[in-house]
């Protein structure tokens, strides 16, 4: 394991342990923390990166887990996965809505490049499991991938090192998840 630390912030998703395992398989030390971990504690750990997990909630439900905007100001790369993707968009001023057609299972996406899709074919299969989607991005972000029913399957802002995917790259059903 390298001297890097990746923190996985758990928002109640079923794949939190699998995400941490995949990070460790890449040779990076990883710890899972609750989404409610104080920001001071996260800063004190001096992480090299943070991953927001998926979860069963809708970000627009006030009783759902939320996070302070301050986390995005730490200056380390953050990856939001599924609920974490929606949470990033919502917290930073984007809009999340209920899907007209939910996606579940193997879905083909098309990407337009960007940091997350280096060395990944333009069309590939990923694992989706969502009933909400990001309908409007926060300012400064661009869409990097879409599917037939999800106009924003991935987005990012390289200047702020904030990235998000609606799908689950950590599961084996996502062809290029590890890449």
PDB file of C-alpha atoms in Angstrom:
ATOM      1  CA  UNK A   1       0.000   0.000   0.000  1.00  0.00           C
ATOM      2  CA  UNK A   2       1.194   3.470  -0.806  1.00  0.00           C
ATOM      3  CA  UNK A   3       1.340   6.335   1.659  1.00  0.00           C
ATOM      4  CA  UNK A   4      -1.762   7.798   0.058  1.00  0.00           C
ATOM      5  CA  UNK A   5      -5.073   7.701   1.906  1.00  0.00           C
ATOM      6  CA  UNK A   6      -8.441   7.569   0.212  1.00  0.00           C
ATOM      7  CA  UNK A   7     -11.509   8.122   2.365  1.00  0.00           C
ATOM      8  CA  UNK A   8     -14.779   6.485   1.355  1.00  0.00           C
ATOM      9  CA  UNK A   9     -17.662   8.441   2.856  1.00  0.00           C
ATOM     10  CA  UNK A  10     -20.575   6.054   3.330  1.00  0.00           C
ATOM     11  CA  UNK A  11     -24.061   7.360   2.515  1.00  0.00           C
ATOM     12  CA  UNK A  12     -25.758   4.020   3.145  1.00  0.00           C
ATOM     13  CA  UNK A  13     -24.915   2.303  -0.126  1.00  0.00           C
ATOM     14  CA  UNK A  14     -24.669  -1.438  -0.452  1.00  0.00           C
ATOM     15  CA  UNK A  15     -21.259  -1.284  -2.141  1.00  0.00           C
ATOM     16  CA  UNK A  16     -19.240   0.734   0.418  1.00  0.00           C
ATOM     17  CA  UNK A  17     -16.982  -2.203   1.299  1.00  0.00           C
ATOM     18  CA  UNK A  18     -16.537  -3.108  -2.359  1.00  0.00           C
ATOM     19  CA  UNK A  19     -15.510   0.460  -3.230  1.00  0.00           C
ATOM     20  CA  UNK A  20     -12.846   0.388  -0.498  1.00  0.00           C
ATOM     21  CA  UNK A  21     -11.649  -3.020  -1.681  1.00  0.00           C
ATOM     22  CA  UNK A  22     -11.277  -1.790  -5.269  1.00  0.00           C
ATOM     23  CA  UNK A  23      -9.254   1.222  -4.082  1.00  0.00           C
ATOM     24  CA  UNK A  24      -7.001  -1.084  -2.051  1.00  0.00           C
ATOM     25  CA  UNK A  25      -6.570  -3.355  -5.085  1.00  0.00           C
ATOM     26  CA  UNK A  26      -5.055  -0.308  -6.816  1.00  0.00           C
ATOM     27  CA  UNK A  27      -2.440  -0.095  -4.042  1.00  0.00           C
ATOM     28  CA  UNK A  28      -3.952   2.828  -2.129  1.00  0.00           C
ATOM     29  CA  UNK A  29      -4.745   2.674   1.582  1.00  0.00           C
ATOM     30  CA  UNK A  30      -8.441   3.281   2.159  1.00  0.00           C
ATOM     31  CA  UNK A  31     -10.710   3.893   5.146  1.00  0.00           C
ATOM     32  CA  UNK A  32     -14.507   3.957   5.246  1.00  0.00           C
ATOM     33  CA  UNK A  33     -16.039   6.752   7.294  1.00  0.00           C
ATOM     34  CA  UNK A  34     -19.627   7.809   7.913  1.00  0.00           C
ATOM     35  CA  UNK A  35     -20.946  10.743   5.912  1.00  0.00           C
ATOM     36  CA  UNK A  36     -21.433  12.452   9.279  1.00  0.00           C
ATOM     37  CA  UNK A  37     -17.703  12.410  10.094  1.00  0.00           C
ATOM     38  CA  UNK A  38     -16.767  15.975  11.159  1.00  0.00           C
ATOM     39  CA  UNK A  39     -14.952  17.953   8.459  1.00  0.00           C
ATOM     40  CA  UNK A  40     -12.129  18.691  10.917  1.00  0.00           C
ATOM     41  CA  UNK A  41     -11.491  14.955  11.321  1.00  0.00           C
ATOM     42  CA  UNK A  42     -11.427  14.451   7.541  1.00  0.00           C
ATOM     43  CA  UNK A  43      -8.978  17.344   7.113  1.00  0.00           C
ATOM     44  CA  UNK A  44      -6.758  15.974   9.904  1.00  0.00           C
ATOM     45  CA  UNK A  45      -6.460  12.665   8.037  1.00  0.00           C
ATOM     46  CA  UNK A  46      -5.010  14.590   5.068  1.00  0.00           C
ATOM     47  CA  UNK A  47      -6.565  12.330   2.412  1.00  0.00           C
ATOM     48  CA  UNK A  48      -5.279  12.159  -1.152  1.00  0.00           C
ATOM     49  CA  UNK A  49      -8.855  11.674  -2.344  1.00  0.00           C
ATOM     50  CA  UNK A  50     -12.436  11.140  -1.204  1.00  0.00           C
ATOM     51  CA  UNK A  51     -15.193   8.951  -2.639  1.00  0.00           C
ATOM     52  CA  UNK A  52     -18.897   9.441  -1.865  1.00  0.00           C
ATOM     53  CA  UNK A  53     -20.800   6.131  -1.985  1.00  0.00           C
ATOM     54  CA  UNK A  54     -24.229   5.431  -3.327  1.00  0.00           C
ATOM     55  CA  UNK A  55     -27.247   5.189  -1.075  1.00  0.00           C
ATOM     56  CA  UNK A  56     -30.958   4.393  -1.096  1.00  0.00           C
ATOM     57  CA  UNK A  57     -32.210   7.960  -0.619  1.00  0.00           C
ATOM     58  CA  UNK A  58     -33.191  10.937  -2.763  1.00  0.00           C
ATOM     59  CA  UNK A  59     -31.066  14.047  -2.216  1.00  0.00           C
ATOM     60  CA  UNK A  60     -34.083  16.343  -2.411  1.00  0.00           C
ATOM     61  CA  UNK A  61     -35.636  14.586   0.609  1.00  0.00           C
ATOM     62  CA  UNK A  62     -34.679  16.706   3.644  1.00  0.00           C
ATOM     63  CA  UNK A  63     -34.321  13.579   5.815  1.00  0.00           C
ATOM     64  CA  UNK A  64     -31.672  12.116   3.474  1.00  0.00           C
ATOM     65  CA  UNK A  65     -27.967  12.240   4.330  1.00  0.00           C
ATOM     66  CA  UNK A  66     -26.369  15.514   3.244  1.00  0.00           C
ATOM     67  CA  UNK A  67     -22.929  17.042   3.546  1.00  0.00           C
ATOM     68  CA  UNK A  68     -21.490  20.505   4.016  1.00  0.00           C
ATOM     69  CA  UNK A  69     -20.173  22.394   0.975  1.00  0.00           C
ATOM     70  CA  UNK A  70     -16.955  22.778   2.967  1.00  0.00           C
ATOM     71  CA  UNK A  71     -15.872  19.263   1.941  1.00  0.00           C
ATOM     72  CA  UNK A  72     -15.509  20.474  -1.644  1.00  0.00           C
ATOM     73  CA  UNK A  73     -13.069  23.158  -0.514  1.00  0.00           C
ATOM     74  CA  UNK A  74     -10.491  20.744   0.955  1.00  0.00           C
ATOM     75  CA  UNK A  75      -8.748  20.709  -2.423  1.00  0.00           C
ATOM     76  CA  UNK A  76      -8.434  16.958  -2.975  1.00  0.00           C
ATOM     77  CA  UNK A  77     -10.085  15.005  -5.782  1.00  0.00           C
ATOM     78  CA  UNK A  78     -13.594  13.824  -4.943  1.00  0.00           C
ATOM     79  CA  UNK A  79     -15.524  11.158  -6.823  1.00  0.00           C
ATOM     80  CA  UNK A  80     -19.275  10.829  -6.300  1.00  0.00           C
ATOM     81  CA  UNK A  81     -20.836   7.466  -7.163  1.00  0.00           C
ATOM     82  CA  UNK A  82     -24.624   7.107  -7.727  1.00  0.00           C
ATOM     83  CA  UNK A  83     -26.210   8.901  -4.725  1.00  0.00           C
ATOM     84  CA  UNK A  84     -22.810  10.541  -4.228  1.00  0.00           C
ATOM     85  CA  UNK A  85     -23.019  11.851  -7.801  1.00  0.00           C
ATOM     86  CA  UNK A  86     -26.453  13.328  -7.183  1.00  0.00           C
ATOM     87  CA  UNK A  87     -25.385  14.702  -3.797  1.00  0.00           C
ATOM     88  CA  UNK A  88     -22.408  16.498  -5.335  1.00  0.00           C
ATOM     89  CA  UNK A  89     -24.598  18.110  -7.986  1.00  0.00           C
ATOM     90  CA  UNK A  90     -27.345  19.050  -5.517  1.00  0.00           C
ATOM     91  CA  UNK A  91     -24.992  20.460  -2.876  1.00  0.00           C
ATOM     92  CA  UNK A  92     -23.146  22.596  -5.424  1.00  0.00           C
ATOM     93  CA  UNK A  93     -26.279  24.137  -6.944  1.00  0.00           C
ATOM     94  CA  UNK A  94     -27.351  21.615  -9.573  1.00  0.00           C
ATOM     95  CA  UNK A  95     -30.766  19.998  -9.880  1.00  0.00           C
ATOM     96  CA  UNK A  96     -31.699  16.368  -9.216  1.00  0.00           C
ATOM     97  CA  UNK A  97     -35.057  14.989 -10.328  1.00  0.00           C
ATOM     98  CA  UNK A  98     -36.926  11.715 -10.450  1.00  0.00           C
ATOM     99  CA  UNK A  99     -36.288   9.778 -13.675  1.00  0.00           C
ATOM    100  CA  UNK A 100     -38.997   9.284 -16.256  1.00  0.00           C
ATOM    101  CA  UNK A 101     -37.427   5.859 -16.824  1.00  0.00           C
ATOM    102  CA  UNK A 102     -35.256   4.356 -14.089  1.00  0.00           C
ATOM    103  CA  UNK A 103     -32.183   2.394 -15.040  1.00  0.00           C
ATOM    104  CA  UNK A 104     -31.205  -0.872 -13.414  1.00  0.00           C
ATOM    105  CA  UNK A 105     -28.653  -3.351 -14.642  1.00  0.00           C
ATOM    106  CA  UNK A 106     -26.176  -3.326 -17.491  1.00  0.00           C
ATOM    107  CA  UNK A 107     -26.505  -0.107 -19.499  1.00  0.00           C
ATOM    108  CA  UNK A 108     -24.435   1.159 -22.414  1.00  0.00           C
ATOM    109  CA  UNK A 109     -22.977   4.622 -21.970  1.00  0.00           C
ATOM    110  CA  UNK A 110     -21.213   6.885 -24.422  1.00  0.00           C
ATOM    111  CA  UNK A 111     -18.533   9.189 -23.094  1.00  0.00           C
ATOM    112  CA  UNK A 112     -16.988  12.316 -24.552  1.00  0.00           C
ATOM    113  CA  UNK A 113     -13.594  11.984 -22.903  1.00  0.00           C
ATOM    114  CA  UNK A 114     -12.340  13.630 -19.765  1.00  0.00           C
ATOM    115  CA  UNK A 115     -10.181  12.544 -16.866  1.00  0.00           C
ATOM    116  CA  UNK A 116     -12.354   9.607 -15.797  1.00  0.00           C
ATOM    117  CA  UNK A 117     -12.520   8.017 -19.232  1.00  0.00           C
ATOM    118  CA  UNK A 118      -8.845   7.954 -20.229  1.00  0.00           C
ATOM    119  CA  UNK A 119      -8.131   4.626 -21.995  1.00  0.00           C
ATOM    120  CA  UNK A 120     -11.834   3.646 -21.987  1.00  0.00           C
ATOM    121  CA  UNK A 121     -13.694   2.970 -25.265  1.00  0.00           C
ATOM    122  CA  UNK A 122     -16.224   5.658 -26.205  1.00  0.00           C
ATOM    123  CA  UNK A 123     -19.080   3.148 -25.779  1.00  0.00           C
ATOM    124  CA  UNK A 124     -18.981   0.686 -22.900  1.00  0.00           C
ATOM    125  CA  UNK A 125     -21.235  -1.129 -20.467  1.00  0.00           C
ATOM    126  CA  UNK A 126     -21.719  -0.028 -16.863  1.00  0.00           C
ATOM    127  CA  UNK A 127     -23.966  -1.025 -13.959  1.00  0.00           C
ATOM    128  CA  UNK A 128     -26.744   1.463 -13.206  1.00  0.00           C
ATOM    129  CA  UNK A 129     -29.169   1.424 -10.299  1.00  0.00           C
ATOM    130  CA  UNK A 130     -31.057   4.703  -9.930  1.00  0.00           C
ATOM    131  CA  UNK A 131     -34.480   6.339  -9.899  1.00  0.00           C
ATOM    132  CA  UNK A 132     -33.185   9.944  -9.750  1.00  0.00           C
ATOM    133  CA  UNK A 133     -30.773  11.745 -12.048  1.00  0.00           C
ATOM    134  CA  UNK A 134     -28.869  15.012 -12.362  1.00  0.00           C
ATOM    135  CA  UNK A 135     -31.027  17.164 -14.646  1.00  0.00           C
ATOM    136  CA  UNK A 136     -28.983  20.380 -14.323  1.00  0.00           C
ATOM    137  CA  UNK A 137     -25.283  20.584 -13.532  1.00  0.00           C
ATOM    138  CA  UNK A 138     -23.736  23.009 -11.078  1.00  0.00           C
ATOM    139  CA  UNK A 139     -21.881  25.927 -12.641  1.00  0.00           C
ATOM    140  CA  UNK A 140     -18.455  24.993 -14.022  1.00  0.00           C
ATOM    141  CA  UNK A 141     -19.205  21.305 -14.620  1.00  0.00           C
ATOM    142  CA  UNK A 142     -19.593  19.465 -17.923  1.00  0.00           C
ATOM    143  CA  UNK A 143     -21.307  16.210 -18.854  1.00  0.00           C
ATOM    144  CA  UNK A 144     -18.766  13.505 -19.702  1.00  0.00           C
ATOM    145  CA  UNK A 145     -21.066  10.530 -20.382  1.00  0.00           C
ATOM    146  CA  UNK A 146     -24.688   9.674 -21.093  1.00  0.00           C
ATOM    147  CA  UNK A 147     -26.912   6.691 -21.727  1.00  0.00           C
ATOM    148  CA  UNK A 148     -30.093   6.362 -23.774  1.00  0.00           C
ATOM    149  CA  UNK A 149     -32.188   7.262 -20.711  1.00  0.00           C
ATOM    150  CA  UNK A 150     -29.744   9.261 -18.578  1.00  0.00           C
ATOM    151  CA  UNK A 151     -28.487  12.515 -20.101  1.00  0.00           C
ATOM    152  CA  UNK A 152     -25.858  12.859 -17.349  1.00  0.00           C
ATOM    153  CA  UNK A 153     -24.220   9.517 -16.577  1.00  0.00           C
ATOM    154  CA  UNK A 154     -20.960  11.257 -15.586  1.00  0.00           C
ATOM    155  CA  UNK A 155     -19.781  14.820 -15.070  1.00  0.00           C
ATOM    156  CA  UNK A 156     -16.771  16.667 -13.808  1.00  0.00           C
ATOM    157  CA  UNK A 157     -14.787  19.814 -13.288  1.00  0.00           C
ATOM    158  CA  UNK A 158     -11.034  19.219 -13.734  1.00  0.00           C
ATOM    159  CA  UNK A 159     -10.135  22.624 -12.242  1.00  0.00           C
ATOM    160  CA  UNK A 160     -11.758  21.725  -8.898  1.00  0.00           C
ATOM    161  CA  UNK A 161     -10.920  17.991  -9.185  1.00  0.00           C
ATOM    162  CA  UNK A 162     -14.589  17.069  -8.612  1.00  0.00           C
ATOM    163  CA  UNK A 163     -16.003  14.158 -10.611  1.00  0.00           C
ATOM    164  CA  UNK A 164     -19.145  12.061 -10.488  1.00  0.00           C
ATOM    165  CA  UNK A 165     -20.635   8.973 -12.100  1.00  0.00           C
ATOM    166  CA  UNK A 166     -24.251   7.856 -11.955  1.00  0.00           C
ATOM    167  CA  UNK A 167     -23.145   4.244 -12.438  1.00  0.00           C
ATOM    168  CA  UNK A 168     -21.183   1.858 -10.201  1.00  0.00           C
ATOM    169  CA  UNK A 169     -17.598   1.449 -11.477  1.00  0.00           C
ATOM    170  CA  UNK A 170     -16.720  -0.761  -8.502  1.00  0.00           C
ATOM    171  CA  UNK A 171     -18.856  -3.744  -9.576  1.00  0.00           C
ATOM    172  CA  UNK A 172     -17.566  -6.314 -12.077  1.00  0.00           C
ATOM    173  CA  UNK A 173     -20.533  -5.614 -14.400  1.00  0.00           C
ATOM    174  CA  UNK A 174     -18.958  -2.246 -15.293  1.00  0.00           C
ATOM    175  CA  UNK A 175     -16.556  -3.269 -18.058  1.00  0.00           C
ATOM    176  CA  UNK A 176     -13.909  -0.605 -17.434  1.00  0.00           C
ATOM    177  CA  UNK A 177     -14.700   0.221 -13.831  1.00  0.00           C
ATOM    178  CA  UNK A 178     -11.168  -0.302 -12.587  1.00  0.00           C
ATOM    179  CA  UNK A 179      -9.715   1.759 -15.429  1.00  0.00           C
TER     180      UNK A 179
END
